[in-house]
Short mmCIF file of C-alpha atoms in Angstrom, two decimals:
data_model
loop_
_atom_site.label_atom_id
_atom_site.label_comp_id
_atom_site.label_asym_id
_atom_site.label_seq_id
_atom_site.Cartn_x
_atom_site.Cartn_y
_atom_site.Cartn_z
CA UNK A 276 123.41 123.14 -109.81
CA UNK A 277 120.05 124.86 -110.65
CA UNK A 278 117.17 123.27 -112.54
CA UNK A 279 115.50 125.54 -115.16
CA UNK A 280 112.48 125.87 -117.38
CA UNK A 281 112.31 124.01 -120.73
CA UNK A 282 108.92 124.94 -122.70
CA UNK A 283 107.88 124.63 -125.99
CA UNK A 284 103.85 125.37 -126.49
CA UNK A 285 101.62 126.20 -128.91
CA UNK A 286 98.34 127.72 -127.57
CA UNK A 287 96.74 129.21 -130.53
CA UNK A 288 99.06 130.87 -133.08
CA UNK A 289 101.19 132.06 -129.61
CA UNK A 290 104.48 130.01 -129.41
CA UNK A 291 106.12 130.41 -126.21
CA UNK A 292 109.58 128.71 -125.69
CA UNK A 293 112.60 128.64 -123.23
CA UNK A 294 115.88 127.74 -123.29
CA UNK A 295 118.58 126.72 -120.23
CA UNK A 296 120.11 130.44 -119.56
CA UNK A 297 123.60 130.65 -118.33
CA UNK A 298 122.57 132.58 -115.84
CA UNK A 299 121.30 132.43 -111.90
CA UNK A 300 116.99 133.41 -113.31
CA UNK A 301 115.73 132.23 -116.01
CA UNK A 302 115.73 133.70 -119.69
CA UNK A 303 112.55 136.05 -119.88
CA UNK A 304 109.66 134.93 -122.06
CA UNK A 305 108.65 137.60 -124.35
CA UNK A 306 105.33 137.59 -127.00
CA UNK A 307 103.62 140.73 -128.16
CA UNK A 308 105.76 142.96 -126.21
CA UNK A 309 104.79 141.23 -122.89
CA UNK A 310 107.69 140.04 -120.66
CA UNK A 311 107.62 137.52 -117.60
CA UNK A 312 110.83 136.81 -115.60
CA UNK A 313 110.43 133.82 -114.51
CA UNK A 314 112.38 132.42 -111.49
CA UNK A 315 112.77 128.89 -109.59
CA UNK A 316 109.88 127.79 -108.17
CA UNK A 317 107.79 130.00 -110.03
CA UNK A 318 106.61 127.53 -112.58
CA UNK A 319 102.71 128.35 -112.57
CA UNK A 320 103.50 131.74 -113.32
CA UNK A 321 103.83 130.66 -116.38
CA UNK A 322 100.38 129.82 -116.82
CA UNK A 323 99.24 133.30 -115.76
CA UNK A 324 102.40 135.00 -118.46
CA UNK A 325 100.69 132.52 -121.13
CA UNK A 326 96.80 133.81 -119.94
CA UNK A 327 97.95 137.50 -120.22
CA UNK A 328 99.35 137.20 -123.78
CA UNK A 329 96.45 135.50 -125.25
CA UNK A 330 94.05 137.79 -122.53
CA UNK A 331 92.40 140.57 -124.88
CA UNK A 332 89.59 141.95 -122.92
CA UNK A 333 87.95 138.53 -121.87
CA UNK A 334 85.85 138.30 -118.66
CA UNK A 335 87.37 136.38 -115.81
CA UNK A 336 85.69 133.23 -116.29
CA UNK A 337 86.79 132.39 -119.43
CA UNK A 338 90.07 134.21 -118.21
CA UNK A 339 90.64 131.61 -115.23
CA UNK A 340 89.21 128.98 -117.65
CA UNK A 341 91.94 129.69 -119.79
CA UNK A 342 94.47 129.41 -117.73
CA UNK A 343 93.82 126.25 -115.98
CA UNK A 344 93.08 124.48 -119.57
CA UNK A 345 97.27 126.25 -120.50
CA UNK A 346 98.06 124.99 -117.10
CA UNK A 347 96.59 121.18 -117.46
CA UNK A 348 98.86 121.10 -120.70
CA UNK A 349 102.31 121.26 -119.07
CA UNK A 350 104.25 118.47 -119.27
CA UNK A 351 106.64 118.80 -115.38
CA UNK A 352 108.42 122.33 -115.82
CA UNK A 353 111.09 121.67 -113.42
CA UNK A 354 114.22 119.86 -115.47
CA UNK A 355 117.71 118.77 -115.05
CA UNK A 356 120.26 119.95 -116.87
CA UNK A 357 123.97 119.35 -115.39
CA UNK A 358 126.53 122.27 -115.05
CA UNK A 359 129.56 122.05 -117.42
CA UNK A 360 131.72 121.83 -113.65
CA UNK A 361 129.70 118.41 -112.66
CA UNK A 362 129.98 117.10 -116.25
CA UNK A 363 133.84 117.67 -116.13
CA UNK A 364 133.75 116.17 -112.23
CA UNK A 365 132.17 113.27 -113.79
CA UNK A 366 134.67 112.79 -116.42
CA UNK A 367 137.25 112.70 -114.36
CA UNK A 368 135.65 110.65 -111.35
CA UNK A 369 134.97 108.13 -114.41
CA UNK A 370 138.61 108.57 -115.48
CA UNK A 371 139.89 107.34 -112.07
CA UNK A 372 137.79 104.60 -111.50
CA UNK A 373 138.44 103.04 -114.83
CA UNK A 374 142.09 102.06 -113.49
CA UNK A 375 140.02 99.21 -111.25
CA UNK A 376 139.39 96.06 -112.96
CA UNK A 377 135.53 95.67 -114.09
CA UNK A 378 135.30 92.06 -115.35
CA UNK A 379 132.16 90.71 -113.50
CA UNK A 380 128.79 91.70 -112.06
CA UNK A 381 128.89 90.27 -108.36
CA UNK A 382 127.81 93.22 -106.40
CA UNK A 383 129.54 92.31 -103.44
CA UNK A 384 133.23 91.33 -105.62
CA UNK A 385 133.05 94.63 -106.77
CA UNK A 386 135.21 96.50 -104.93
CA UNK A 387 135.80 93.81 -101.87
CA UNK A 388 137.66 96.62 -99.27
CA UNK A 389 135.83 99.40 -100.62
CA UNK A 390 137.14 101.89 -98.05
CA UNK A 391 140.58 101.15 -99.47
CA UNK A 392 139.62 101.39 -103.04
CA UNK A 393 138.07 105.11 -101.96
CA UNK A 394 141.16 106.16 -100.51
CA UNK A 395 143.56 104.38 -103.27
CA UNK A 396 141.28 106.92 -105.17
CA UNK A 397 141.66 109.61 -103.16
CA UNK A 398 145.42 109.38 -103.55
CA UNK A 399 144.69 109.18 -107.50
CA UNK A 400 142.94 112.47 -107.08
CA UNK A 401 145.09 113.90 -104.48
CA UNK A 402 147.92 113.94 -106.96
CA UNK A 403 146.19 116.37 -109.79
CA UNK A 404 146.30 119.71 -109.91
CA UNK A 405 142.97 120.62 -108.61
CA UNK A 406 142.07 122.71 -105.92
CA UNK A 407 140.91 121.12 -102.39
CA UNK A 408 136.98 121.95 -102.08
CA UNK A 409 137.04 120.42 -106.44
CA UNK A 410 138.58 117.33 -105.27
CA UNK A 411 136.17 116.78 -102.23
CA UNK A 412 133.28 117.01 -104.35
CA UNK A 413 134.51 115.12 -106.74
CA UNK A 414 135.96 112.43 -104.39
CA UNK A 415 132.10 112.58 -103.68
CA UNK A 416 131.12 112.05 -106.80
CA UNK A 417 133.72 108.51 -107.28
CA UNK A 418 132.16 107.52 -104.23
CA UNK A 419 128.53 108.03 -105.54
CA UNK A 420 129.49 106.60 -108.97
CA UNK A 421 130.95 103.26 -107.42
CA UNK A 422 127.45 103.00 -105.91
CA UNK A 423 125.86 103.52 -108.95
CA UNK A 424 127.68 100.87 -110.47
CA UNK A 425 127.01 98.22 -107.64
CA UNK A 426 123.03 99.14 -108.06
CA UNK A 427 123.40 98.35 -112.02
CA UNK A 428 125.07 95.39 -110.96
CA UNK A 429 122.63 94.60 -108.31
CA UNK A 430 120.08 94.47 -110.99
CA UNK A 431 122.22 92.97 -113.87
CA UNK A 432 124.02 90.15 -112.63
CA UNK A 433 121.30 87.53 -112.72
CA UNK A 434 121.00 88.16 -116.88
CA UNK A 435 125.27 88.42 -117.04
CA UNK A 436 126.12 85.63 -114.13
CA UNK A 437 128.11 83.65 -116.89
CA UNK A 438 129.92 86.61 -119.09
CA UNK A 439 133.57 87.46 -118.92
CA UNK A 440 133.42 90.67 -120.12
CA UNK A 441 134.95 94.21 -119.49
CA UNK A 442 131.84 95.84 -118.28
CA UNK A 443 133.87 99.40 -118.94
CA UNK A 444 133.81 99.36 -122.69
CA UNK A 445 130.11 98.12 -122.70
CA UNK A 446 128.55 100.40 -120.21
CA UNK A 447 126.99 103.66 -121.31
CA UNK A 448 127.12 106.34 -119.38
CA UNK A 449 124.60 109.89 -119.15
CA UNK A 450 127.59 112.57 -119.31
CA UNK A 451 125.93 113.57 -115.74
CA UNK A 452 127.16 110.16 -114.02
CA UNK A 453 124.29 107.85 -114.18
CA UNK A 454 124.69 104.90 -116.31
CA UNK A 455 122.27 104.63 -119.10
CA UNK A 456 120.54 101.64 -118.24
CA UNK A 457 118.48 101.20 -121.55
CA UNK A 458 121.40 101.98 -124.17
CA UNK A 459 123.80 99.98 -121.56
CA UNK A 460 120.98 97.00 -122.08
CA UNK A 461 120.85 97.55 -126.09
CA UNK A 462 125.01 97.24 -125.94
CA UNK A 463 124.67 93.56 -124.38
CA UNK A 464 121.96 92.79 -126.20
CA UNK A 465 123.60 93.04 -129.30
CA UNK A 466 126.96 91.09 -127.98
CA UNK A 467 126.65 88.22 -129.86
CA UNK A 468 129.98 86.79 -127.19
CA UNK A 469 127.03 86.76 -124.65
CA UNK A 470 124.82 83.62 -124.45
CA UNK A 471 121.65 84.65 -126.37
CA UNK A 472 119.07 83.08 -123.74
CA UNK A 473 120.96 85.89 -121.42
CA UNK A 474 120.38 88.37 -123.81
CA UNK A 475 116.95 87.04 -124.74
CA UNK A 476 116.04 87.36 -120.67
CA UNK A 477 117.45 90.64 -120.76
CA UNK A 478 115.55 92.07 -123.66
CA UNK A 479 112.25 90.74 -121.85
CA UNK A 480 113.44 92.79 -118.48
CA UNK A 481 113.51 95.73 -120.98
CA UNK A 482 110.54 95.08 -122.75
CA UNK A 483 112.63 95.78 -126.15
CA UNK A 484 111.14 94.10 -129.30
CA UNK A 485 114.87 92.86 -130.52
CA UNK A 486 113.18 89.56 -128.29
CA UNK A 487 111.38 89.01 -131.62
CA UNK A 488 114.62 87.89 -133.90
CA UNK A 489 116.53 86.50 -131.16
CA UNK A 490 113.44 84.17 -130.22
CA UNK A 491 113.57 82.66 -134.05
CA UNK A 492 117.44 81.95 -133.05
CA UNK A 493 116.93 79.94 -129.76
CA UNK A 494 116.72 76.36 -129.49
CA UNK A 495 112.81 74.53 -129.46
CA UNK A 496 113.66 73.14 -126.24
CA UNK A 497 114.77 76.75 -124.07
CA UNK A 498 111.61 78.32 -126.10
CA UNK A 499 109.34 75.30 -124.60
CA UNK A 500 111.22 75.95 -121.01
CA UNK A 501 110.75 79.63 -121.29
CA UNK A 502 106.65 79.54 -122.30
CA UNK A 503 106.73 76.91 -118.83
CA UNK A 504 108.71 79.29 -116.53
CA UNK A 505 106.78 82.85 -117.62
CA UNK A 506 102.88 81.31 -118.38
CA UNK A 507 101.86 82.61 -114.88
CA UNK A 508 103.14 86.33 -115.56
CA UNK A 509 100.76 88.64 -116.50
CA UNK A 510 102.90 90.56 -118.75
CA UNK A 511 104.37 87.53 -120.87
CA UNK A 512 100.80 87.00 -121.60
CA UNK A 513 100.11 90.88 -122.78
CA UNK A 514 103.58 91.78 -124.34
CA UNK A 515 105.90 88.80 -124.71
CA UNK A 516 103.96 86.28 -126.49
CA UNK A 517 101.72 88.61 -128.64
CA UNK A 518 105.52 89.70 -130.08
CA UNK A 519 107.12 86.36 -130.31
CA UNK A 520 104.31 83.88 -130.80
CA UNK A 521 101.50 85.70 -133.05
CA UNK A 522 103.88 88.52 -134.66
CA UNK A 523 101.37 90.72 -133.42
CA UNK A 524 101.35 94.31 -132.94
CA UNK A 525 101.02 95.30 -128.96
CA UNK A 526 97.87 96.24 -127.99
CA UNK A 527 98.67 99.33 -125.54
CA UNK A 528 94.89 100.12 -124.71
CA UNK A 529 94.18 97.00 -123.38
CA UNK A 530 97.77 96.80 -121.21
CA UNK A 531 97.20 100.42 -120.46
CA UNK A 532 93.52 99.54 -119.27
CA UNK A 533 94.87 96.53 -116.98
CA UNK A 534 97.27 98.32 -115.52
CA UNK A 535 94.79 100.72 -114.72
CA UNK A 536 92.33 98.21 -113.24
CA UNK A 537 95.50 96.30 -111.26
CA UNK A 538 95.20 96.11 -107.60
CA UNK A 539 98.83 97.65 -106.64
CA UNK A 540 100.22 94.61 -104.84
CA UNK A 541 103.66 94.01 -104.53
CA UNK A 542 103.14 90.36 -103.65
CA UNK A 543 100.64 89.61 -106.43
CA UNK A 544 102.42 87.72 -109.05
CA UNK A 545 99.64 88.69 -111.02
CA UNK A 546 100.40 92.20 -111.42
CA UNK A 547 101.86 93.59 -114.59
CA UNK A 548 105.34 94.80 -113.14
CA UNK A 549 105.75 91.68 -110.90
CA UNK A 550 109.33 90.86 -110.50
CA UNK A 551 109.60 93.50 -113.39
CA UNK A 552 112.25 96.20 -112.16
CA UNK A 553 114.09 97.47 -115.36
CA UNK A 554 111.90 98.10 -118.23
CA UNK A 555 109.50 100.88 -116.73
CA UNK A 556 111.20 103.69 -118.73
CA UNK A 557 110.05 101.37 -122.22
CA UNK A 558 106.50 101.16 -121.05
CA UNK A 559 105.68 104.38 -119.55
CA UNK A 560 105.44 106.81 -122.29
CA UNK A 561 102.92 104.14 -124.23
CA UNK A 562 99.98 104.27 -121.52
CA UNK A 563 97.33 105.72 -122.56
CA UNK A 564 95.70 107.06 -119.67
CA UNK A 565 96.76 108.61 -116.24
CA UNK A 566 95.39 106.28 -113.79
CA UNK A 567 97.70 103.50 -115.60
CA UNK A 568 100.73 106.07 -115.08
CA UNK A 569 99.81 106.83 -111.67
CA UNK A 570 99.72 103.10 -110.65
CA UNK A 571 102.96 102.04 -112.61
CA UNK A 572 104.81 104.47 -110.66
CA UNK A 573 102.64 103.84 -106.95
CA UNK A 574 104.03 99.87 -107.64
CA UNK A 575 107.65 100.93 -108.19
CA UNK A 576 107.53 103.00 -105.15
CA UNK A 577 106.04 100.58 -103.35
CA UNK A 578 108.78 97.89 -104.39
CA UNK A 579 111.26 100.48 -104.20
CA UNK A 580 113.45 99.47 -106.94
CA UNK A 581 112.96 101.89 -109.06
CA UNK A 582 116.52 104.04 -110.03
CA UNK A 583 115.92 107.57 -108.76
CA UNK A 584 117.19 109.05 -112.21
CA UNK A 585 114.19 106.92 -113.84
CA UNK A 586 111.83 108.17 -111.64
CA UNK A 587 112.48 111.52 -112.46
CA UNK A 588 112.56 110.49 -116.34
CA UNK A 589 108.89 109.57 -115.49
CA UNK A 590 108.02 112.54 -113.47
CA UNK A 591 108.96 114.83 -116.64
CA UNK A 592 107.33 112.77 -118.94
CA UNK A 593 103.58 113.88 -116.91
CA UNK A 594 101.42 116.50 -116.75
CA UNK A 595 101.49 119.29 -114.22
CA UNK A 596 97.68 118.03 -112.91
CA UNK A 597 98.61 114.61 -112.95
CA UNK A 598 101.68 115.06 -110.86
CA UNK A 599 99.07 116.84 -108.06
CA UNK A 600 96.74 113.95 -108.39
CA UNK A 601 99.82 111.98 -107.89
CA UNK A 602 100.97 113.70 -105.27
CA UNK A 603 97.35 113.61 -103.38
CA UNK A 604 96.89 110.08 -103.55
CA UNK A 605 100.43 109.49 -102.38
CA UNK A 606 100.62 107.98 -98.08
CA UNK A 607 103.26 109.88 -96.35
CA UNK A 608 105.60 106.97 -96.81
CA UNK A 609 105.47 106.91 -100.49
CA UNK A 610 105.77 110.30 -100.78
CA UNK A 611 108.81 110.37 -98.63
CA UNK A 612 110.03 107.78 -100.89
CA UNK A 613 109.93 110.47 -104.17
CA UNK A 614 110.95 112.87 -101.94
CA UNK A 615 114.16 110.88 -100.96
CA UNK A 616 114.66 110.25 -104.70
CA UNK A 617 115.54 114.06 -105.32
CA UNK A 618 118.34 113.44 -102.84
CA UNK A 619 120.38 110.81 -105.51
CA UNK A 620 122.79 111.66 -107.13
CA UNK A 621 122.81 113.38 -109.38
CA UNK A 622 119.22 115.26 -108.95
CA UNK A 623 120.55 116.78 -105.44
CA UNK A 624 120.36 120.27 -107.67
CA UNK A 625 116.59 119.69 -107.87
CA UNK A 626 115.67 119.08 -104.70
CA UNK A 627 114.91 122.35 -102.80
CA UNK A 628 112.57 122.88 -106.26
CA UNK A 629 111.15 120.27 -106.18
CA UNK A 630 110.48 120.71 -102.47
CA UNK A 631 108.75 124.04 -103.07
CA UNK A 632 106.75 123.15 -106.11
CA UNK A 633 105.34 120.06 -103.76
CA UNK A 634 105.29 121.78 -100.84
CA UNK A 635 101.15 121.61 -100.03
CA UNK A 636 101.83 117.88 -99.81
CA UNK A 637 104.65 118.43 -97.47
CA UNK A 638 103.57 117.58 -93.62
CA UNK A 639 105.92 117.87 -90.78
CA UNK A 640 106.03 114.57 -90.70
CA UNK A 641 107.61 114.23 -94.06
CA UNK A 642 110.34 116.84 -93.29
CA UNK A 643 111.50 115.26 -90.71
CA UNK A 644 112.08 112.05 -92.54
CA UNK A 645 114.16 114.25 -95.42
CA UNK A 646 115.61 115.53 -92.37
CA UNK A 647 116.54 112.46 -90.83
CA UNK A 648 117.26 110.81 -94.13
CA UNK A 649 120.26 113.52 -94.67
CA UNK A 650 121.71 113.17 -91.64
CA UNK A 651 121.51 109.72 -91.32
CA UNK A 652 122.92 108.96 -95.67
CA UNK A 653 124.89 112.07 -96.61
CA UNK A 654 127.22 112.79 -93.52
CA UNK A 655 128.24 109.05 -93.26
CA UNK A 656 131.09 109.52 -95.86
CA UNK A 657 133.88 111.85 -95.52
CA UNK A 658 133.34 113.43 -99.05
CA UNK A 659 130.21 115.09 -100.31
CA UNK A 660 128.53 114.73 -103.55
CA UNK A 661 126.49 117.71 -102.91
CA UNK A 662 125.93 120.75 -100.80
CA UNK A 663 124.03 119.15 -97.96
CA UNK A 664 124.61 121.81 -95.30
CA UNK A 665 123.59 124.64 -97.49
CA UNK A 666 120.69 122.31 -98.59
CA UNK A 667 119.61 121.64 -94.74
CA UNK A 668 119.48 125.33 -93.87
CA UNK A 669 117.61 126.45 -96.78
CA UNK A 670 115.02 123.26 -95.74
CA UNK A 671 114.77 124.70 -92.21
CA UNK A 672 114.22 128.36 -93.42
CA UNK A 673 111.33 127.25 -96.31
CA UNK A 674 109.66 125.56 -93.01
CA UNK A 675 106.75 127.05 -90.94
CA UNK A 676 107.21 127.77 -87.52
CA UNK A 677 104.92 125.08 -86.08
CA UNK A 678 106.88 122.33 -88.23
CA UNK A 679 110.33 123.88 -86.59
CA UNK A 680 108.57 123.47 -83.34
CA UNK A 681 108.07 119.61 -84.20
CA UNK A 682 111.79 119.30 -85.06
CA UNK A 683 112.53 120.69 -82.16
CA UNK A 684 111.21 118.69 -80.03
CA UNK A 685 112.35 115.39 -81.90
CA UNK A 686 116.00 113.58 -80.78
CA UNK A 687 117.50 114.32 -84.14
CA UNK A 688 117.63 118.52 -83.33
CA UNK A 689 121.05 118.49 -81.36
CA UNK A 690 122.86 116.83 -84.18
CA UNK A 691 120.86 119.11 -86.96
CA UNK A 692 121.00 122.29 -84.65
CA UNK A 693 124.90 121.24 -85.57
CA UNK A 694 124.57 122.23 -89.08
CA UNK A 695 122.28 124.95 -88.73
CA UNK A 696 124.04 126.81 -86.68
CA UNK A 697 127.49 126.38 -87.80
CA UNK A 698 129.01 129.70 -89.94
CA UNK A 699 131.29 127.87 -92.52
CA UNK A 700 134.48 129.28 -90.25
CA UNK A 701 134.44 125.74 -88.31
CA UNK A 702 134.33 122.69 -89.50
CA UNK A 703 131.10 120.82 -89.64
CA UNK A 704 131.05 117.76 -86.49
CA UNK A 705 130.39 114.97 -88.82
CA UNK A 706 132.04 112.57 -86.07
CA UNK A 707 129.58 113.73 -83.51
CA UNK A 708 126.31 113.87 -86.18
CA UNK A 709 127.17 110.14 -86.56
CA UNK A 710 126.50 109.70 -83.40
CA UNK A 711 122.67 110.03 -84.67
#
């Protein structure tokens, strides 16, 4: 799977658009005659391709000022887009695992023996017509979609606790195999089967306005309990009660301006987000400055809660220079954390991008803990949901000499120098690379 380009900019009277090719490079960008093939990882030469159209004889200040002011403009080049193959993997991963009963949210009823459930599966899968390496991966991608579904329930089951539902035909689904969290929220909210304080609690987690008519429906005494339980949370004050108590618009500069003021505390039930996991992808894009992005996202990495697929929803939604100031201001720790993100399925396919557009703020620190982190997560299952040995040599080949070295030295190189050295004629030693 291979991220690609998505632009559409107007400097001047000079459009400059891209499309997903079907190809391996990208689509060329062409304006004025002028063409720029643009390949992965070579996102700022789009900045220079954009300079040299609009370049007619100008000196090299205003040249190189030029460029960093089309530069500052771009909104995160590198995008997913899913391959018809994994949407069709998906489809039928999703097929199979709709035979098993869905009608709570206990994480850990889910699937009780969940070894046996896998294999059960794998006998499902075992008995289409596919060929072997397709129904690896997509044993892989069952196995990451049954996690998926435990982590939505993980963070649902507190606002559904009392429902007797079938969670199949309510659940919404991206056609890439991450469940839509904020349409999937939208669908409960407007069960009317489902006890409306649960769906008034869950429209607060989401930060959705529909909190506004159901609050008019709900009894005087749950509204007086409610205003008692959530007084002492920063955002009830900002968001919740200016919407159901004064029918007020939101005030975004002054939220945005807190936020941006916030001390990023985990522990402080003062803070904004506090015991707030769910409705970051609601109140992201209406901050109005970059210091109130940059700490929304520092808290959720600190808490790490955040859904890896929402991350990245955030990442896209910023500008090139504010994902480097980002990226600065990031410890090692949190920006392993990101980092680690890019491994989830389904953004496996961005990774090694990712890695290279990122790479000044990679230490060798930092690769080892990818490093370790794939060892340790993706060869514990028998099935892949991703590439990971072509992934781990093209990791140690990006990697300078004096980082090897480091690796080298660590206990973790005889079970990677495993990988890296095997051919694809042998079978990779997953039992012995457990042993890690």
């Amino acid at each position: 799977m291979t991220s690609h380009v998505s632009l559409d900019i107007w400097v001047g009277n000079v459009r400059c658009f891209q499309k997903p090719p079907a190809s391996s490079k990208y689509e060329e960008l062409t304006e004025n005659g002028k063409i720029c093939t643009v390949m992965p990882g070579d996102d700022r030469k789009i900045a220079d391709w954009l300079c040299e159209v609009l370049n007619q004889n100008v000196c090299n200040a205003r040249y190189s000022s030029l460029k960093k002011k089309i530069w500052n403009s771009l909104v995160m080049i590198i995008r997913f887009w899913p391959s018809l193959q994994q949407i069709a993997q998906v489809r039928i991963a999703r097929g199979i695992l709709s035979n098993f009963e869905f009608t709570n949210v206990i994480p850990d009823s889910l699937f009780e023996d969940e070894l046996i459930v896998l294999q059960y599966m794998h006998r499902i899968l075992s008995s289409l017509d596919l060929p072997n390496v397709l129904k690896n991966r997509t044993m892989g991608i069952i196995e990451a979609l049954s996690k998926e579904i435990k982590i939505w329930c993980a963070g649902h089951c507190v606002f559904l606790i009392d429902a007797n539902l079938d969670y199949w035909d309510r659940i919404q689904w991206y056609s890439h195999g991450n469940i839509n969290r904020l349409e999937t929220a939208r669908a409960f909210i407007q069960d009317e089967n489902i006890n409306i304080r649960e769906r008034f609690n869950l429209a607060c987690a989401y930060y959705l306005e529909d909190v506004r008519t159901m609050w008019e429906n709900m009894s005087t005494l749950y509204r007086k309990y409610f205003i008692a339980r959530c007084i002492s949370y920063r955002r009830s004050r900002l968001w919740l009660f200016p919407v159901v108590l004064q029918n007020s618009p939101l005030d975004w500069s002054r939220i945005s301006d807190i936020i941006r003021l916030e001390t990023v505390s985990i522990y402080d039930s003062r803070h904004f987000f506090f015991k707030s996991d769910l409705g970051l992808l609601q109140v992201f894009p209406k901050l109005e400055n970059a210091e109130a992005r940059f700490r929304s996202i520092l808290y959720f990495i600190r808490v790490r809660k955040l859904h890896a697929f929402d991350l990245y929803l955030c990442f896209s939604k910023m500008e090139e220079w504010e994902l480097d100031h980002m990226f600065n201001r990031l410890s090692t720790e949190e920006r392993l954390i990101a980092f680690i993100s890019f491994l989830r399925w389904p953004l496996q396919g961005l990774f090694f991008d990712i890695l290279k557009r990122f790479g000044n703020f990679i230490s060798g620190d930092l690769f080892l803990g990818l490093f370790k982190y794939i060892l340790r997560k993706k060869f514990k299952t028998d099935w892949f949901d991703h590439y990971y040995v072509d992934l781990l040599k093209d990791m140690w080949t990006s990697i300078s000499a004096e980082i090897q070295s480091q690796i080298q030295q660590d206990a973790i190189f005889p079970y990677l120098k495993e990988v890296l050295d095997n051919d694809g004629k042998q079978p990779i030693p997953i039992h012995f690379i457990r042993q890690y």
